[in-house]
mmCIF file of C-alpha atoms in Angstrom:
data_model
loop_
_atom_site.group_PDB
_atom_site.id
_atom_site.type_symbol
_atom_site.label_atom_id
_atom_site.label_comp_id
_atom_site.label_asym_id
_atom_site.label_seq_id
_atom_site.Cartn_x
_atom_site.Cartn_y
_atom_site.Cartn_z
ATOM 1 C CA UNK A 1 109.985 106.139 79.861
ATOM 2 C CA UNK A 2 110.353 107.949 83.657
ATOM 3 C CA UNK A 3 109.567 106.170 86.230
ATOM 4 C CA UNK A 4 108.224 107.948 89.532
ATOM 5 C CA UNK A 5 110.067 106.041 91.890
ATOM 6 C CA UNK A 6 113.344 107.657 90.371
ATOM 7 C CA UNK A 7 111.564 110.609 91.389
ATOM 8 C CA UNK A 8 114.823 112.440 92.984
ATOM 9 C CA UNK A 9 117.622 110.228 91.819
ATOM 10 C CA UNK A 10 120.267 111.760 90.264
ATOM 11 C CA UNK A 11 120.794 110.501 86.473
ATOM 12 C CA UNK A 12 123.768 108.913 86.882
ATOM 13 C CA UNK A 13 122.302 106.699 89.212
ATOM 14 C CA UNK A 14 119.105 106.202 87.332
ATOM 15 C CA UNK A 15 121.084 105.233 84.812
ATOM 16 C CA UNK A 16 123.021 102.518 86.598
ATOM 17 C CA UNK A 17 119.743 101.004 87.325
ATOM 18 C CA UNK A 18 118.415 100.694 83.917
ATOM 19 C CA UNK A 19 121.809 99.075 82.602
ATOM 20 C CA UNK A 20 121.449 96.215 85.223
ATOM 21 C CA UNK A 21 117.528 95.612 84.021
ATOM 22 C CA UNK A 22 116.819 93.199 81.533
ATOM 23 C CA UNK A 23 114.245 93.318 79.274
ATOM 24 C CA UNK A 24 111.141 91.147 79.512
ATOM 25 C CA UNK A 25 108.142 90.723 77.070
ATOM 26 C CA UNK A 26 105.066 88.742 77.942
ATOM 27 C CA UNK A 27 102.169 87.647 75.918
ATOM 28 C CA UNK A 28 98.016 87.992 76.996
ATOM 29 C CA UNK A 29 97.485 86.169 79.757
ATOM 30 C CA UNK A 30 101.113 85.419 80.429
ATOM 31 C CA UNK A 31 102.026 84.990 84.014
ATOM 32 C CA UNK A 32 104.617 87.243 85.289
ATOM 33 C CA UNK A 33 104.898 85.443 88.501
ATOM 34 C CA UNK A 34 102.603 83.151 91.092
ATOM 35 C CA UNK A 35 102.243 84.166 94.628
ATOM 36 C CA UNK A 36 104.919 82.043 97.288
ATOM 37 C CA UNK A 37 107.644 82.247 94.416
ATOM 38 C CA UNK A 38 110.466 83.914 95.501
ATOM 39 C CA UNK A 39 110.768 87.787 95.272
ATOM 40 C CA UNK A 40 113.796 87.979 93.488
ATOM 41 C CA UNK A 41 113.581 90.825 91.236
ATOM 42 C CA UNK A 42 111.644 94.348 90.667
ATOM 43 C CA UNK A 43 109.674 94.789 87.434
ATOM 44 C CA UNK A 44 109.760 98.414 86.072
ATOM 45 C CA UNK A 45 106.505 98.454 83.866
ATOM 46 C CA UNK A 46 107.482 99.978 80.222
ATOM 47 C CA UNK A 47 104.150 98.921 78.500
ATOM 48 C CA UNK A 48 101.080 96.891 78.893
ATOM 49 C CA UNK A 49 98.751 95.881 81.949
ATOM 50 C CA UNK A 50 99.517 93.733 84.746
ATOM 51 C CA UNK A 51 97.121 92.612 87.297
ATOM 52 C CA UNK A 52 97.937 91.700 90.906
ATOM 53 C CA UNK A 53 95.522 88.951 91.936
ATOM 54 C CA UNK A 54 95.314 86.786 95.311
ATOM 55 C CA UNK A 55 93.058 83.986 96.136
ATOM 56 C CA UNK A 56 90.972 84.524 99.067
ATOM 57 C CA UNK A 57 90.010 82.253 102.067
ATOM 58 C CA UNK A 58 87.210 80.478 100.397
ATOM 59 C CA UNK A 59 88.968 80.121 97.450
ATOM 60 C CA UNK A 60 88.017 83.025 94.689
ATOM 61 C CA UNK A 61 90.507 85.017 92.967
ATOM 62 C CA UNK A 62 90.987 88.579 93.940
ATOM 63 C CA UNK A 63 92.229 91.738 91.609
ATOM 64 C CA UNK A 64 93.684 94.068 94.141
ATOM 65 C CA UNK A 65 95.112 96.242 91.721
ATOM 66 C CA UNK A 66 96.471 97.269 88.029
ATOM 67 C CA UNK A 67 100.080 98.001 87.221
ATOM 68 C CA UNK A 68 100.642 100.098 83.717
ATOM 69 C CA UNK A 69 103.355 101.981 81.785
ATOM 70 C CA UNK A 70 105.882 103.665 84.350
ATOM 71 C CA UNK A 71 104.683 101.891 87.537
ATOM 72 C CA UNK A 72 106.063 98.662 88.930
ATOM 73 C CA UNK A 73 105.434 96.077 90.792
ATOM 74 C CA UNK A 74 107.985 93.062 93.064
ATOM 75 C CA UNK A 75 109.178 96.106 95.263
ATOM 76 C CA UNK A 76 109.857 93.705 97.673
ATOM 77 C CA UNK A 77 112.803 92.673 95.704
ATOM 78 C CA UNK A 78 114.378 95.901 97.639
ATOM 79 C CA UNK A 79 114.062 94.402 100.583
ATOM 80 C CA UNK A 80 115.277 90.897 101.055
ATOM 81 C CA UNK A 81 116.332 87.902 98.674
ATOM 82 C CA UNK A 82 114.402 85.556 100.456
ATOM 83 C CA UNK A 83 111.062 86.822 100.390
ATOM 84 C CA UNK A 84 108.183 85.630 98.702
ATOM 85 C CA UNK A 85 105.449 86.946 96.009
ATOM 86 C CA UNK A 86 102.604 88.190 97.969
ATOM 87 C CA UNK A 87 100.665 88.146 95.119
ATOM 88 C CA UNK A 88 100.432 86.421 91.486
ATOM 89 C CA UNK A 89 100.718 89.177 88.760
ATOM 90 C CA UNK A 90 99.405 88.659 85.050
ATOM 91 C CA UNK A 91 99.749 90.274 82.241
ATOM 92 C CA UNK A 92 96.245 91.665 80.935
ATOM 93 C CA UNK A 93 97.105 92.509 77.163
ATOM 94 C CA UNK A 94 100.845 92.085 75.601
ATOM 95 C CA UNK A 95 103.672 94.044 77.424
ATOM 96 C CA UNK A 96 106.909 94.296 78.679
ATOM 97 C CA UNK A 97 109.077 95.432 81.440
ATOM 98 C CA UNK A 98 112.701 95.937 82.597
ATOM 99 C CA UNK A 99 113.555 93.459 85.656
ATOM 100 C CA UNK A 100 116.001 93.498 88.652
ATOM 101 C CA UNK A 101 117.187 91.331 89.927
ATOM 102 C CA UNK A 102 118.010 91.178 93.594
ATOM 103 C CA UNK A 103 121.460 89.701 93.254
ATOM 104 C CA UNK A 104 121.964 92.878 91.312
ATOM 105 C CA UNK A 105 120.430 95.507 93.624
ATOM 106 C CA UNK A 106 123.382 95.767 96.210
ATOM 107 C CA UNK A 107 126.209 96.886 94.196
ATOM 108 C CA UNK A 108 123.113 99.670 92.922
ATOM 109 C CA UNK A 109 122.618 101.428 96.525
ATOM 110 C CA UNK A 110 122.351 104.460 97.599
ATOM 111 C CA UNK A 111 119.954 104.641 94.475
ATOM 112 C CA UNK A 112 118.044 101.444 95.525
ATOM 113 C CA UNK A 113 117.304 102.387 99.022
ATOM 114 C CA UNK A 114 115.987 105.909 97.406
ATOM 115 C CA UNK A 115 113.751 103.590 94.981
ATOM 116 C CA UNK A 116 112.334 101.982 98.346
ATOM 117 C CA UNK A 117 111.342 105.024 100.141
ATOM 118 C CA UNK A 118 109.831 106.451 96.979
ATOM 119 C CA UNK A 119 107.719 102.877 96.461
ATOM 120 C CA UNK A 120 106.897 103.204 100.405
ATOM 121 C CA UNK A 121 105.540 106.751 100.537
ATOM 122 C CA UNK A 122 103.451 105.965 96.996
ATOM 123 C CA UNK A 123 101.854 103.177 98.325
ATOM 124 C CA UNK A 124 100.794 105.033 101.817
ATOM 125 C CA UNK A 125 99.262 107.929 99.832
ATOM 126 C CA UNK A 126 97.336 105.331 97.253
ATOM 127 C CA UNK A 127 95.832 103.230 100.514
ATOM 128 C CA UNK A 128 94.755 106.483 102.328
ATOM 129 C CA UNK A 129 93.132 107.316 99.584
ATOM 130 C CA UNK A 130 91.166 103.931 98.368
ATOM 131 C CA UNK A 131 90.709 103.889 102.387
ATOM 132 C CA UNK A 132 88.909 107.424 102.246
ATOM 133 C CA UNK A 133 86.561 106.491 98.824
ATOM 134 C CA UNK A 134 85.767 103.060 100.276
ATOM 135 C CA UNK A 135 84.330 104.724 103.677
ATOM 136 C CA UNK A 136 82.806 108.127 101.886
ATOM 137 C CA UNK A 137 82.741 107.692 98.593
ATOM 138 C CA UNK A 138 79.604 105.806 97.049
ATOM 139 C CA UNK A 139 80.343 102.593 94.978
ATOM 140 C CA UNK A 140 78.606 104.349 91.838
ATOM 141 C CA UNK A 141 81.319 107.069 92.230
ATOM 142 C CA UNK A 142 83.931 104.118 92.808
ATOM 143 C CA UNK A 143 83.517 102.370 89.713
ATOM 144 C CA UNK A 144 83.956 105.255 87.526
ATOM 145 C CA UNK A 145 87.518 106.607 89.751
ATOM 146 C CA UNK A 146 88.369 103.071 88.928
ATOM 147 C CA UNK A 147 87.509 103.207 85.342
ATOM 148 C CA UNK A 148 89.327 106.199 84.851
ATOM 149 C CA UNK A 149 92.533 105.143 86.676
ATOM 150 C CA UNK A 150 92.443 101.763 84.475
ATOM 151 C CA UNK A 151 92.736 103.894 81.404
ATOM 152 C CA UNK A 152 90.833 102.889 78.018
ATOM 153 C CA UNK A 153 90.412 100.467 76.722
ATOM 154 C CA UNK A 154 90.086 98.338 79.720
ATOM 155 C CA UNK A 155 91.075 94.333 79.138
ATOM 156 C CA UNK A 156 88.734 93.331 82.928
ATOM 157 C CA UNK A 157 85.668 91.672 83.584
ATOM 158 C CA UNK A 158 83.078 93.431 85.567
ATOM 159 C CA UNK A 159 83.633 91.007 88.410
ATOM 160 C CA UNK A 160 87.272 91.916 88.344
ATOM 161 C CA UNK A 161 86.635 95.679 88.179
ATOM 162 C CA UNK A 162 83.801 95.691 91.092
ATOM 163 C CA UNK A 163 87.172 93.856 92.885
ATOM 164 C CA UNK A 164 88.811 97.051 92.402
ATOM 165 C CA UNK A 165 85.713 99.671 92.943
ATOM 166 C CA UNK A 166 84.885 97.230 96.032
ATOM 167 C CA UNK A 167 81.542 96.673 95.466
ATOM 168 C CA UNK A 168 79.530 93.990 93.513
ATOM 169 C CA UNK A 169 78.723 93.248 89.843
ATOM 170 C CA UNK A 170 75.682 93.917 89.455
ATOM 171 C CA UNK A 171 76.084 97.439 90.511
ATOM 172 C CA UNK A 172 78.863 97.875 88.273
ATOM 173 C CA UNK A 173 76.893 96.485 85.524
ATOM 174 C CA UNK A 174 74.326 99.481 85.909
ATOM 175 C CA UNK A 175 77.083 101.711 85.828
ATOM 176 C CA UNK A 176 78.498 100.290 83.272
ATOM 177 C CA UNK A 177 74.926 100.919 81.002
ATOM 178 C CA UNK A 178 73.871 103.636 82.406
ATOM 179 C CA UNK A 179 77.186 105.332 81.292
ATOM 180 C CA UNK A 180 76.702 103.613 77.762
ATOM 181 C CA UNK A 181 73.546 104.699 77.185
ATOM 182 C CA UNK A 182 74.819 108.423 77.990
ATOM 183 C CA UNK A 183 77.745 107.662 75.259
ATOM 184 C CA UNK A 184 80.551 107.757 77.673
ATOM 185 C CA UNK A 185 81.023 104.556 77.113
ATOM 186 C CA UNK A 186 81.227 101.353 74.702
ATOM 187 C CA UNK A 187 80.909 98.515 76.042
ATOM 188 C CA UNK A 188 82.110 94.383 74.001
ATOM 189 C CA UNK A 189 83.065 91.430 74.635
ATOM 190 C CA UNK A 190 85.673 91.318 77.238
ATOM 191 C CA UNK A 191 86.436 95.439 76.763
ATOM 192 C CA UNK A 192 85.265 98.375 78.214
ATOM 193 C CA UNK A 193 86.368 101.839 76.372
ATOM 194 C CA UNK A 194 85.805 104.796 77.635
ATOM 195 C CA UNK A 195 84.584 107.171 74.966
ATOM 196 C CA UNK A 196 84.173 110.323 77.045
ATOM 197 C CA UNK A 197 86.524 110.917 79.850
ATOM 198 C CA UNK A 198 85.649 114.402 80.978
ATOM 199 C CA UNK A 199 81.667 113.246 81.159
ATOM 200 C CA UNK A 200 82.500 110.154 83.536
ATOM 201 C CA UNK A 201 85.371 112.344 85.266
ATOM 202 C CA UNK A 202 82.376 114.883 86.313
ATOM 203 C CA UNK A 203 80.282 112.174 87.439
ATOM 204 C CA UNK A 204 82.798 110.542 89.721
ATOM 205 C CA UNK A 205 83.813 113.944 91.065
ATOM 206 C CA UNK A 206 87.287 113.745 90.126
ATOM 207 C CA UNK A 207 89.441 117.104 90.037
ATOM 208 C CA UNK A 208 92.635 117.242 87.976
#
């Protein structure tokens, strides 16, 4: 499994991270951790979903984003023992990671700090760009850059996915059949699988 925030590290020091992880499973639906706990390790995503989930001022529950094989999430772990969880993470389908903890982190530097800048730049680029589709892009074309990040099958609701496209249901939900009745996709209970990449990739203008 390669991870792109080793992106750089020499292999020696990759390695030294990996030996201090420990290896986590969790089950459908498992929580991985609820926001205000403290931060006090980094999950390196080796397979399954995870969703990162908030609950907003009048009380709904947010998805601001989906976490699959060779990403991670609790980067704040890098940063300071005492933080907290920002968000609540959840595990979508069954899937495991390698964790860090943070009491194990400083004898791991230079290669941690590295890991940190890495996390840092990623997550500048990926809000510049959800930033430039949420102010040009229209929410049709949203919802299917969304769908194809997400992968197939996707485990979401359409509430949770129009969280991610930011836009409503309802206008997800005509995506969703229009796209179904073209045979791009198949939609069931609780699933959405994407049965034609290219076709929806063309429609949401994506280049690869």
């Amino acid at each position: 499994m390669d991870w792109p925030l080793f992106s750089g590290l020499p292999e020696q020091d990759v390695a030294r991270v990996l030996a201090a992880a420990r290896r986590r499973t969790f089950g459908k639906g498992e929580v991985v951790f609820h926001r205000g706990d403290p931060g006090d390790s980094l999950h390196l995503v080796v397979g399954g979903r995870f969703a990162v989930r908030v609950m907003t001022p009048v009380g709904d529950v947010a998805t601001l984003g989906i976490r699959g094989a060779g990403e991670s999430f609790g980067e704040m772990a890098l940063v300071h023992p005492e933080s907290r969880r920002a968000a609540t993470v959840q595990a979508l389908e069954p899937g495991e990671t390698r964790a860090i903890a943070y009491s194990q982190l400083e004898q791991l530097r230079p290669a941690v700090d590295r890991m940190l800048v890495v996390l840092l730049a990623a997550d500048v680029s990926r809000n510049g760009d959800l930033l430039l589709d949420a102010l040009y892009v229209p929410a049709e074309r949203r919802v299917l850059r969304r769908l194809l990040e997400l992968g197939s099958p996707v485990a979401l609701t359409q509430e949770e996915l129009a969280q991610l496209a930011g836009t409503s249901r309802a206008t997800v939900n005509r995506v969703l059949r229009d796209e179904e009745k073209r045979g791009a996709v198949e939609l069931t209970r609780g699933r959405i699988t994407v049965s034609d990449a290219d076709a929806i990739r063309r429609r949401a203008r994506v280049t690869t």
